[in-house]
mmCIF file of C-alpha atoms and ligand atoms in Angstrom:
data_model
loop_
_atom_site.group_PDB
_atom_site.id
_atom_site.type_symbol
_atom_site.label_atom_id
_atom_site.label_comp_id
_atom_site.label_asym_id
_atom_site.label_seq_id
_atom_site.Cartn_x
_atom_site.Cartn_y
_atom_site.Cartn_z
ATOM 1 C CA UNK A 1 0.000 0.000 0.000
ATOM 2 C CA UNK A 2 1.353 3.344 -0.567
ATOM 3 C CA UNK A 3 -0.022 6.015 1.813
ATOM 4 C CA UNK A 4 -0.373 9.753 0.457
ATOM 5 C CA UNK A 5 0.740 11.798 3.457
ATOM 6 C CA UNK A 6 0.916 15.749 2.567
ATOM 7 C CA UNK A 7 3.058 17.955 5.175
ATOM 8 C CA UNK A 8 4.274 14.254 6.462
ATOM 9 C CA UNK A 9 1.988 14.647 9.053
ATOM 10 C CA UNK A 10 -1.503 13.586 7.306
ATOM 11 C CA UNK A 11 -2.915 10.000 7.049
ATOM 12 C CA UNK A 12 0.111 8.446 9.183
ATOM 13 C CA UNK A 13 1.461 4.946 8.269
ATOM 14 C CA UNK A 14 1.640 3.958 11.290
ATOM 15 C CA UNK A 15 -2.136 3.157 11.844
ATOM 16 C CA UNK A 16 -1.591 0.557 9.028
ATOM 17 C CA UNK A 17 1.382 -0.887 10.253
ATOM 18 C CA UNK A 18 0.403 -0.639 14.169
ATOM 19 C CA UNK A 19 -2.934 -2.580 12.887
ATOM 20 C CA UNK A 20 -1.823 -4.492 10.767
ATOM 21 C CA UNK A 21 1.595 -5.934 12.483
ATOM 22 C CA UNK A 22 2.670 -9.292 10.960
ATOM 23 C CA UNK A 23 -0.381 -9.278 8.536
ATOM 24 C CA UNK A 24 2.521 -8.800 5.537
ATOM 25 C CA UNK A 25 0.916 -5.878 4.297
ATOM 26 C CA UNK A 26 4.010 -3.467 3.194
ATOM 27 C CA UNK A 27 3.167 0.178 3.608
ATOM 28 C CA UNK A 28 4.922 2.731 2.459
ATOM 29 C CA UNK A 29 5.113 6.742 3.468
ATOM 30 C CA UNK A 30 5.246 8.823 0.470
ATOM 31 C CA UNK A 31 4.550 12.268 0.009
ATOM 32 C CA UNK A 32 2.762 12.785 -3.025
ATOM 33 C CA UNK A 33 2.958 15.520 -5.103
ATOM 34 C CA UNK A 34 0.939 15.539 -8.647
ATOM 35 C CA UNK A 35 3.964 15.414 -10.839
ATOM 36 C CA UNK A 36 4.917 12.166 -8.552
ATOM 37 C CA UNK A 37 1.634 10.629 -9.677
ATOM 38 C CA UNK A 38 3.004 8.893 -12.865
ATOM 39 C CA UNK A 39 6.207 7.531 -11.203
ATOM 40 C CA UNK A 40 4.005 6.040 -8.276
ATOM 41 C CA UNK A 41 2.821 3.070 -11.250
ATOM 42 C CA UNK A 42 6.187 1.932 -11.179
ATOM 43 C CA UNK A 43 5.725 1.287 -7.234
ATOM 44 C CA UNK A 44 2.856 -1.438 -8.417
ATOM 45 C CA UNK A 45 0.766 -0.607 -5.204
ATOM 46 C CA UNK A 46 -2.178 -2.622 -4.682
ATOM 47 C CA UNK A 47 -3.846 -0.268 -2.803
ATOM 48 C CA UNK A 48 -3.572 3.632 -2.455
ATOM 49 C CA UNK A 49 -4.923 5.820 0.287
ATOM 50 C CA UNK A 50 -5.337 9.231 -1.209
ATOM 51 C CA UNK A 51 -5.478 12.621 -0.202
ATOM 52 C CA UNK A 52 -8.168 15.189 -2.067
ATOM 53 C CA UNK A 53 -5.383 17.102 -3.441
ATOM 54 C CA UNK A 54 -4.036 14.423 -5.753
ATOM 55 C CA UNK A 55 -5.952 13.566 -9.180
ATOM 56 C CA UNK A 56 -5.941 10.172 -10.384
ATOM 57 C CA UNK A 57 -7.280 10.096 -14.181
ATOM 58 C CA UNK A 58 -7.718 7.860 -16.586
ATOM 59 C CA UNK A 59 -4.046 7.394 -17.539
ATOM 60 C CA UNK A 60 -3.070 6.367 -13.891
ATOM 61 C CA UNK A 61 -5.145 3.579 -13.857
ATOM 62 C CA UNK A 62 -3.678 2.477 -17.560
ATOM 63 C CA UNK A 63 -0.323 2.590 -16.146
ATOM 64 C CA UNK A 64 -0.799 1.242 -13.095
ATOM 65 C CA UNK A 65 -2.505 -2.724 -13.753
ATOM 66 C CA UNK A 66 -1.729 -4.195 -9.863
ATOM 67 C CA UNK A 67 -3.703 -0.954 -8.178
ATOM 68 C CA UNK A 68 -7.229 -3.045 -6.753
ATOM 69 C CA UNK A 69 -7.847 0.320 -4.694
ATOM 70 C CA UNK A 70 -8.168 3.604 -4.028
ATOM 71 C CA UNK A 71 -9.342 4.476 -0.885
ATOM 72 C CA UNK A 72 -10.101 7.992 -0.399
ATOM 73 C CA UNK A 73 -9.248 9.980 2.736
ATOM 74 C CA UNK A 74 -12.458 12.225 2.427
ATOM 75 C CA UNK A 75 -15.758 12.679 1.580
ATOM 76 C CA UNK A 76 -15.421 13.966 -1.927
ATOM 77 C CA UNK A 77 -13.865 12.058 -4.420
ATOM 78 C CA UNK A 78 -14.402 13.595 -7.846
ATOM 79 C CA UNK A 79 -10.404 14.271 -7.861
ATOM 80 C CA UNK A 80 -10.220 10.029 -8.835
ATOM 81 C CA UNK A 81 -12.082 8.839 -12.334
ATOM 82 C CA UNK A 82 -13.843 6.646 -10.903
ATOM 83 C CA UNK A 83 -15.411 5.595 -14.514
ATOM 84 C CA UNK A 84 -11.752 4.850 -15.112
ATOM 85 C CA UNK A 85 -10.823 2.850 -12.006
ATOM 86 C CA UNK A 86 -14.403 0.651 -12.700
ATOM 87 C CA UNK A 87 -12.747 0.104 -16.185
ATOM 88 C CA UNK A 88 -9.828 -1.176 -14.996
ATOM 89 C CA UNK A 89 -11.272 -3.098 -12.173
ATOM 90 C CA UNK A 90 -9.754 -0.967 -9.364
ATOM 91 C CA UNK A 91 -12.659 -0.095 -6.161
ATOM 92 C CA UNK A 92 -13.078 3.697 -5.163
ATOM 93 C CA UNK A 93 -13.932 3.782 -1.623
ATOM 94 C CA UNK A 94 -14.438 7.232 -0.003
ATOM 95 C CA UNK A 95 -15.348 8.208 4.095
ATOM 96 C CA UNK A 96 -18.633 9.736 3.758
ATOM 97 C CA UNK A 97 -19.510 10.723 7.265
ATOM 98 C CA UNK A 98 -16.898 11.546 9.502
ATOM 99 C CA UNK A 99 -16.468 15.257 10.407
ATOM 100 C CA UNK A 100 -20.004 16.549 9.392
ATOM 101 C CA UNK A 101 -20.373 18.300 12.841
ATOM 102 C CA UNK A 102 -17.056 20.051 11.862
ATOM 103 C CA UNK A 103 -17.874 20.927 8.758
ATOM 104 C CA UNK A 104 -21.631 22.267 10.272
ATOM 105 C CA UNK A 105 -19.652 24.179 13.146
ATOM 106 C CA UNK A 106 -17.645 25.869 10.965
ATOM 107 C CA UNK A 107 -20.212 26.746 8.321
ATOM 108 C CA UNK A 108 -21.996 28.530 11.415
ATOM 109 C CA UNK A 109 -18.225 30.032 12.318
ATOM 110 C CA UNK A 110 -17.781 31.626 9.193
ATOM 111 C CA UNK A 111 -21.524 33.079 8.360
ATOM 112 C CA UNK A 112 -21.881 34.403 12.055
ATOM 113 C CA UNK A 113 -18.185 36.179 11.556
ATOM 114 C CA UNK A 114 -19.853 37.918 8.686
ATOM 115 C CA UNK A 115 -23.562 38.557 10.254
ATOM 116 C CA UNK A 116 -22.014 40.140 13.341
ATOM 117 C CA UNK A 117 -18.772 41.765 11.332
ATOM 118 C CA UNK A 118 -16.814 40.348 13.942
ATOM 119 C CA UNK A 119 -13.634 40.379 11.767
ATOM 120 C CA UNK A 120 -14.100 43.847 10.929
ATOM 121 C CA UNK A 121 -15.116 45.199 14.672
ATOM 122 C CA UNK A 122 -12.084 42.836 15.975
ATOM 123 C CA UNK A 123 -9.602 44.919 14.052
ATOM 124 C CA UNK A 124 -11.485 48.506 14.860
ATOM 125 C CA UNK A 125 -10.829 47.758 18.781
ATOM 126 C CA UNK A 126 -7.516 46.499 18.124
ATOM 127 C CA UNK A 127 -6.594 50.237 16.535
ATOM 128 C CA UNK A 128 -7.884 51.614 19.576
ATOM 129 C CA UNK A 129 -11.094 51.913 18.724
ATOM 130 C CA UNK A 130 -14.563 51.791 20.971
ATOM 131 C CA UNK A 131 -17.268 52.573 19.112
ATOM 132 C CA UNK A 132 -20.057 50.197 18.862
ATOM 133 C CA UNK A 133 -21.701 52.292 16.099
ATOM 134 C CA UNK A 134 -19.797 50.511 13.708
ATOM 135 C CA UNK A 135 -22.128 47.371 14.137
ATOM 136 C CA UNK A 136 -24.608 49.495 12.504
ATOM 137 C CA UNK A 137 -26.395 48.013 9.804
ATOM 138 C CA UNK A 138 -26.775 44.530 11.432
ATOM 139 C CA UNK A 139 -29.553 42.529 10.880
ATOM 140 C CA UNK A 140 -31.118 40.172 13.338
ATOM 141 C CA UNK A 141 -30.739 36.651 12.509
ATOM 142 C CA UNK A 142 -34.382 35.269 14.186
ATOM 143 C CA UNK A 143 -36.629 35.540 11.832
ATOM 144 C CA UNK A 144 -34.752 35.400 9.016
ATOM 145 C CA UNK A 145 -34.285 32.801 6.466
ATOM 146 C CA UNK A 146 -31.085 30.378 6.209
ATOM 147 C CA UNK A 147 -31.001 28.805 2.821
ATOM 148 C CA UNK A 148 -28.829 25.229 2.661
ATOM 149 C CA UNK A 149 -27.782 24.271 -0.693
ATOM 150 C CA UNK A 150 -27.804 20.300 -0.586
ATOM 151 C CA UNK A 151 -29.346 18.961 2.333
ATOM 152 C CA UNK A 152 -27.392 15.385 2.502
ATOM 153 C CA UNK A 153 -25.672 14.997 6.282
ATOM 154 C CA UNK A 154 -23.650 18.456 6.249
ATOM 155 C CA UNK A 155 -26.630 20.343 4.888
ATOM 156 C CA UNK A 156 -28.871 18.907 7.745
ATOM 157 C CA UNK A 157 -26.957 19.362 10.368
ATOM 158 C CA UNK A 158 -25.964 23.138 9.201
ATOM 159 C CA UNK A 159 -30.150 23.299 8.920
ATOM 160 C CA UNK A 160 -30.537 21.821 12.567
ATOM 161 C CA UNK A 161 -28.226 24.903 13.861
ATOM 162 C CA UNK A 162 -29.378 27.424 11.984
ATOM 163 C CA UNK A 163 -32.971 26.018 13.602
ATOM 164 C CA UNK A 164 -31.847 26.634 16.679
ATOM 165 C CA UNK A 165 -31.109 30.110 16.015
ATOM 166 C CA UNK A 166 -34.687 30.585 15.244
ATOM 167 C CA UNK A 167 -34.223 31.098 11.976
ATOM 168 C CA UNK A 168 -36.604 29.731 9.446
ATOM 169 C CA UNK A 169 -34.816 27.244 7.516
ATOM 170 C CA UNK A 170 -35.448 26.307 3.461
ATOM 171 C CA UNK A 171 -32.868 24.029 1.364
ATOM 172 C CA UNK A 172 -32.876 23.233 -2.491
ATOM 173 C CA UNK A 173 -32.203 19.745 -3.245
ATOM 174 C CA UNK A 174 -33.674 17.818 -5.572
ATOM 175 C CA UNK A 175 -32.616 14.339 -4.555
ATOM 176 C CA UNK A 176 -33.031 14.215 -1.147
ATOM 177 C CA UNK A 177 -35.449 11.951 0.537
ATOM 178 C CA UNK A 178 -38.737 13.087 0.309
ATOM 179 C CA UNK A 179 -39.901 14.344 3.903
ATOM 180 C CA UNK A 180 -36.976 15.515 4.824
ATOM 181 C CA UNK A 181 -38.746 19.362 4.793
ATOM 182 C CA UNK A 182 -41.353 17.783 7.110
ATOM 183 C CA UNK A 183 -39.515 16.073 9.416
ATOM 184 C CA UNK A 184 -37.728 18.685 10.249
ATOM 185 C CA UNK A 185 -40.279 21.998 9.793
ATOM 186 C CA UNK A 186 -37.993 23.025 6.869
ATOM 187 C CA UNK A 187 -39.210 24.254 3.847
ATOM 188 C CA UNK A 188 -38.476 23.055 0.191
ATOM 189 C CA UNK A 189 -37.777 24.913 -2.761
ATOM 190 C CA UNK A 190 -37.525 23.332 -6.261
ATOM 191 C CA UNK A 191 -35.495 26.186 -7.450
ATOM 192 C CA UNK A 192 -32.300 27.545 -6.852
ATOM 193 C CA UNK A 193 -32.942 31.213 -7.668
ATOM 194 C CA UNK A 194 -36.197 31.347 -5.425
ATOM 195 C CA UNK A 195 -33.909 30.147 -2.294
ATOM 196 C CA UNK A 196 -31.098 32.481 -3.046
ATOM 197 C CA UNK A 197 -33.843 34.879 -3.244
ATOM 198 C CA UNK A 198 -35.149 34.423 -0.144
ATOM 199 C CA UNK A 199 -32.225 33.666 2.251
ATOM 200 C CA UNK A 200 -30.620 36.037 4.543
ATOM 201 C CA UNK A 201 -27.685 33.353 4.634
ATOM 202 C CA UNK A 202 -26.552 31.016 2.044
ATOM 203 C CA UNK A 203 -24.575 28.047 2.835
ATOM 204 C CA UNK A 204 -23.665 25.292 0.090
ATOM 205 C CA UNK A 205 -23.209 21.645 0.462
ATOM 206 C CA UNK A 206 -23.417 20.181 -2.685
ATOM 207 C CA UNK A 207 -20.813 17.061 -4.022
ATOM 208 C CA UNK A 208 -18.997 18.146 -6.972
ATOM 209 C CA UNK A 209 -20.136 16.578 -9.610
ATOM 210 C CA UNK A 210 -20.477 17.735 -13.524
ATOM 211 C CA UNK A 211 -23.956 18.750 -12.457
ATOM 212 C CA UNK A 212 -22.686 20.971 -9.481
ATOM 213 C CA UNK A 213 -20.024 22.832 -11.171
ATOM 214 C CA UNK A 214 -20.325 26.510 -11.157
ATOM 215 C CA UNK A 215 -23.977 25.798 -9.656
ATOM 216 C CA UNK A 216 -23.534 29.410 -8.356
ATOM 217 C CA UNK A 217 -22.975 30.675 -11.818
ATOM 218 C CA UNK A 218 -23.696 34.831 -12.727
ATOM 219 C CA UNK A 219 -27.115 34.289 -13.333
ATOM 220 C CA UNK A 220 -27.835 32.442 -9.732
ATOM 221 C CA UNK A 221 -25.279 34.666 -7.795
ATOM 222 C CA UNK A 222 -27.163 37.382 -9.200
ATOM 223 C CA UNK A 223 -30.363 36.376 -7.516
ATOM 224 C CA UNK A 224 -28.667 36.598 -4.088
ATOM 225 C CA UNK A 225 -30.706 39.232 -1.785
ATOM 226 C CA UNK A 226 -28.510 42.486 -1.284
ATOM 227 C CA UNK A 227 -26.847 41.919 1.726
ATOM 228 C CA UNK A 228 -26.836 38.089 2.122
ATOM 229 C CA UNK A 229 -23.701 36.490 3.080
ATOM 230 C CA UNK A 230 -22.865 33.038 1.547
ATOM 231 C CA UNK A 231 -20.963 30.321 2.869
ATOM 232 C CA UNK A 232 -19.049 27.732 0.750
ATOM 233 C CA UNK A 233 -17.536 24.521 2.908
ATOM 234 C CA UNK A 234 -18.556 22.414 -0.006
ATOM 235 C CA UNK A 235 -16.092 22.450 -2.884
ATOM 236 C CA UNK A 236 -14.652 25.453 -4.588
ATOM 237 C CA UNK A 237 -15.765 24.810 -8.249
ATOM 238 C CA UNK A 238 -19.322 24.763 -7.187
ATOM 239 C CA UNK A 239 -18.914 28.576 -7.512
ATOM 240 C CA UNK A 240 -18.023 30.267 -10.216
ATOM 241 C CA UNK A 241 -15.284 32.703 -8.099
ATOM 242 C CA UNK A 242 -15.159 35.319 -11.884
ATOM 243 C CA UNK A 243 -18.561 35.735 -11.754
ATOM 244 C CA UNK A 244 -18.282 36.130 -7.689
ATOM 245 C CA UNK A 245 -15.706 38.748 -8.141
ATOM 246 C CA UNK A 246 -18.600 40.770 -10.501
ATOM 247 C CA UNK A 247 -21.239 40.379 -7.959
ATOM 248 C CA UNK A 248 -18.959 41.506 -5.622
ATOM 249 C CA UNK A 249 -18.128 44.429 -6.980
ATOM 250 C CA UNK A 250 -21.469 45.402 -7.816
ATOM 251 C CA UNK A 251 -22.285 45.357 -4.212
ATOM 252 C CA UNK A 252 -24.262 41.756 -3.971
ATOM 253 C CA UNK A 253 -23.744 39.596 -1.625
ATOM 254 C CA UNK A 254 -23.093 41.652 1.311
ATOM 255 C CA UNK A 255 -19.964 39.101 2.436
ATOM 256 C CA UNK A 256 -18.757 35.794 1.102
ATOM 257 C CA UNK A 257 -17.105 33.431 3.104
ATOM 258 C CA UNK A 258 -15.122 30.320 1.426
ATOM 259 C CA UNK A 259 -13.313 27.103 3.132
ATOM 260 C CA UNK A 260 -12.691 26.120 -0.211
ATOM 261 C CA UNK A 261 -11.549 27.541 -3.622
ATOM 262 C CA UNK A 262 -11.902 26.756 -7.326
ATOM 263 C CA UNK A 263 -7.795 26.158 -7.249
ATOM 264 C CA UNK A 264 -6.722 24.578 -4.302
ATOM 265 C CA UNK A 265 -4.155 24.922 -2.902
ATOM 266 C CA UNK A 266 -4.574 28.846 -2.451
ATOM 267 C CA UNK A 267 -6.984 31.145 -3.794
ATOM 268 C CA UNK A 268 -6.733 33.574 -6.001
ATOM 269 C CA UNK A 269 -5.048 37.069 -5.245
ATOM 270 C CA UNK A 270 -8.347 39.266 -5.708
ATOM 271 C CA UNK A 271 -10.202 36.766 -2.952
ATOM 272 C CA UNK A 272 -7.462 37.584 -0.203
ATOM 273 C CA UNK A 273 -7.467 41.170 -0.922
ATOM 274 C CA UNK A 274 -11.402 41.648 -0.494
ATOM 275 C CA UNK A 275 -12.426 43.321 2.347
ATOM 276 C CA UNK A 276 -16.142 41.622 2.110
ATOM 277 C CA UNK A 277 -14.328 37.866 1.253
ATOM 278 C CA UNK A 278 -13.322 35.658 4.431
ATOM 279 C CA UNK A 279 -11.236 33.059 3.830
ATOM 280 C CA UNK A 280 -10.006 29.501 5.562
ATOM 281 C CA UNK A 281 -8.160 26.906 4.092
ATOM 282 C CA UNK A 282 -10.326 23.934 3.388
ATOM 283 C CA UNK A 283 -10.349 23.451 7.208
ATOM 284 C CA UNK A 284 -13.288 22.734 7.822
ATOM 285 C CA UNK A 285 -13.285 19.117 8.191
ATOM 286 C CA UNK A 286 -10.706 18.897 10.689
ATOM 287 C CA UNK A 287 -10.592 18.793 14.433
ATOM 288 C CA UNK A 288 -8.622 16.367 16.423
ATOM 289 C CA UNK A 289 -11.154 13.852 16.893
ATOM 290 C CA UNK A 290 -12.397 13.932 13.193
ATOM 291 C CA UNK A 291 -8.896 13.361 12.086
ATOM 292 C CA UNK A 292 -8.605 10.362 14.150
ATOM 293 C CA UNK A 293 -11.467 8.707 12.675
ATOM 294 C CA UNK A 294 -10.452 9.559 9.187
ATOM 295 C CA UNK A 295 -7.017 8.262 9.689
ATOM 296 C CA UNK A 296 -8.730 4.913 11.213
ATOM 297 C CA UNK A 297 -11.411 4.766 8.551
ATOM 298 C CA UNK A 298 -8.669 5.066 5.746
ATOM 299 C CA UNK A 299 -6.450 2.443 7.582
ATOM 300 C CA UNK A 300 -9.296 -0.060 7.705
ATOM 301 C CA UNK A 301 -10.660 0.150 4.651
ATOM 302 C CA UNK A 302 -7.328 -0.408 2.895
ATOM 303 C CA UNK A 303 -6.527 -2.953 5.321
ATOM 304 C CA UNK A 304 -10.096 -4.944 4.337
ATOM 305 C CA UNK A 305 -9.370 -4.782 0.636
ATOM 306 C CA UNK A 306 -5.203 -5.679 1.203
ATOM 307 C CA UNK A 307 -6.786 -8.679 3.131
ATOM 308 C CA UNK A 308 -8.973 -9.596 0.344
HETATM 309 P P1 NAD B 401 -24.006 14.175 1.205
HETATM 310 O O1 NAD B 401 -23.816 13.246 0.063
HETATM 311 O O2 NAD B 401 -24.506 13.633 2.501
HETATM 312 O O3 NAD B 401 -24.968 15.388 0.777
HETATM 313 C C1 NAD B 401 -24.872 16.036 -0.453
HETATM 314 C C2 NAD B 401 -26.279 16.483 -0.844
HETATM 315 O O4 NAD B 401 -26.178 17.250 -2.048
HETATM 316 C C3 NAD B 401 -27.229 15.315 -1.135
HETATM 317 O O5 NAD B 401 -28.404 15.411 -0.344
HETATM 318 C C4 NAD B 401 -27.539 15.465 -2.624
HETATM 319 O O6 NAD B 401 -28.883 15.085 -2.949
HETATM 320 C C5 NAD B 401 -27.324 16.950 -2.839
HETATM 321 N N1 NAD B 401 -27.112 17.284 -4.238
HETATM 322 C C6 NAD B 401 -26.445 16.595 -5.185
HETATM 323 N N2 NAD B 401 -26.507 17.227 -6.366
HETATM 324 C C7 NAD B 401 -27.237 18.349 -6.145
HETATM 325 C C8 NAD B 401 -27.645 19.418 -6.992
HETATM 326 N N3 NAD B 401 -27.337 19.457 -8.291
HETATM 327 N N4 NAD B 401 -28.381 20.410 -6.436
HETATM 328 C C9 NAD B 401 -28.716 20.397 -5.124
HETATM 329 N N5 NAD B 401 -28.372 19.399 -4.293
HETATM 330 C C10 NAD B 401 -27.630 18.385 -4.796
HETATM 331 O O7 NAD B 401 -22.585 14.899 1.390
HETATM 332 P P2 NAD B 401 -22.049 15.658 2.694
HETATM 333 O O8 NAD B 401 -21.341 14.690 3.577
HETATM 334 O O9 NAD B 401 -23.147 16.483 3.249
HETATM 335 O O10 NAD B 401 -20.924 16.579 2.035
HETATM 336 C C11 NAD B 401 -21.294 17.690 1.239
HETATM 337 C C12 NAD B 401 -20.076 18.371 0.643
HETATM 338 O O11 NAD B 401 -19.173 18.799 1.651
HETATM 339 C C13 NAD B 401 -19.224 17.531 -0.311
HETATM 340 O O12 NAD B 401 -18.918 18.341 -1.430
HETATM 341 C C14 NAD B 401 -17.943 17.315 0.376
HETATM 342 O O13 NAD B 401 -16.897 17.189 -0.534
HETATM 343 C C15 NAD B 401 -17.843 18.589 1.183
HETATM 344 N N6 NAD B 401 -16.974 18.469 2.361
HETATM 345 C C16 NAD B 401 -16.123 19.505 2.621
HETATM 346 C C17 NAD B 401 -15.307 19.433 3.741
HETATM 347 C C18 NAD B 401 -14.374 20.572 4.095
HETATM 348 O O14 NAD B 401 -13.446 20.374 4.863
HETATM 349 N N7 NAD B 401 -14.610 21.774 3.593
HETATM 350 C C19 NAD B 401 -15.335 18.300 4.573
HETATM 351 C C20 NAD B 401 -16.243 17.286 4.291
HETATM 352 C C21 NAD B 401 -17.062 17.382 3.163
#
């Protein structure tokens, strides 16, 4: 097995080997970078444990005829071709629900650091400023409308604290289970534009897929309400960030704040330098604990497929 381990300090080998003593399962540490990706065939690894950062296309799995798996470290996995891997008789396994409290936390971090401006009243006290006029302009939350796009386990649990805000909560999906809206006392919209209409927040949890890509395209960021700050944890192609940058400018949405960018690693210059634009870096999944179940996850499922 060859274990993708960015920074050295990612998905560690040693919860394969530690679990897998004496089992005869070789594991090697690499550090992967994409330009490594061709020269890893030539290591004939049976099984791969992959970090999101990594593509593996259609050539990869050409090359590579002794790969039986990829296993994922993360939710998404539209960085592997997975039509390729069937093809060539190699499984795809992903980890589809660790971290989702993480991931809901933080989408609440980043939209109530833009609601309550507390980036921009932070750095007003720390130039010696007291002056709690410049909240003005805030908008109570209660009341208002959060709008989840895709309401699989992130969305729901993003909808279940926004809930508890008292804020009315309404999610476009088409796909998930019918119910969900009354289950819950949410409401369903069947279109995009009416939700991004109607929400004083915006938060996006969508899989990338061909369908998803630039899903927040002009026409739909356009729609946004003046004012509305929108959250993307999701995945950074799901917005188109040129488009973004016109909306932006013309004063719509009132903040934007992105875990996750259309060209990861890093964003692009114009995001960091907008004062309206708050930015982590595709953090949102982690905290201690979610790590450790990723890591285990990863281990075991490449461990179940090494064992045959
Ligand atoms: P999930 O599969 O449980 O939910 C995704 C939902 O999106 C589903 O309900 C699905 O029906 C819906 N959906 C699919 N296509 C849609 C479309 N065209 N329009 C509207 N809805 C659509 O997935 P999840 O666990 O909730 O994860 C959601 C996203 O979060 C994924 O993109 C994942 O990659 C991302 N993620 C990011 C981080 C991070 O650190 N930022 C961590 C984990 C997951």
């Amino acid at each position: 097995a060859v274990v993708d381990a960015p920074d050295g300090g990612y998905v560690d080998s040693a919860d394969l080997e530690q679990r897998e003593a004496g089992s005869g399962i070789d594991v090697r540490l690499r550090v992967l970078s994409q330009s490594e990706v061709p020269d890893l065939a030539r290591h004939a690894p049976e099984c791969i444990i992959l970090w999101h950062r990594i593509s593996l296309t259609a050539e990869f799995f050409a090359l590579n005829s002794s790969c039986r798996a990829v296993v994922c470290a993360s939710v998404g996995h539209e960085h592997v071709d997975t039509e390729a891997a069937r093809a060539s008789g190699v499984a795809v396994y992903h980890v589809p629900d660790y971290g989702v409290d993480e991931v809901a936390d933080h989408t609440l971090a980043l939209a109530l650091t833009c609601v309550r401006r507390v980036r921009e009243l932070d750095a007003h006290v720390r130039g010696g400023g007291w002056e709690w006029r410049r909240a003005e302009g805030i908008r109570r939350l209660r009341g208002s409308t959060w709008g989840v796009v895709g309401c699989g386990r992130i969305g729901q649990a993003v909808a279940r604290r926004a809930g508890s805000f008292g804020m009315r909560v309404a999610f476009y999906d088409p796909y998930v289970h019918p119910g969900t809206e009354k289950a819950h006392g949410w409401s369903r919209l069947w279109s995009l534009h009416d939700l991004l209409a109607a929400s004083a927040v915006v938060s996006v949890h969508v899989p990338l897929t061909p369908e998803t890509a630039h899903l927040l395209d002009r026409a739909a960021l356009e729609t946004l309400a003046a004012g509305a700050v929108l959250v993307n944890t999701s995945r950074g192609a799901v917005v188109d960030e040129e488009a973004l940058r016109g909306v932006l400018d013309e004063g719509r949405p009132g903040a934007v704040a992105l875990d996750v960018a259309e060209h990861e690693p890093g964003v692009a210059a114009w995001l960091r330098e907008h004062p309206r634009v708050l930015l982590t870096p595709h953090s949102a999944f982690y905290s201690v604990e979610s790590m450790a179940e990723l890591r285990c996850r990863s281990a075991r499922a490449a461990a179940q497929v090494l064992r045959g």
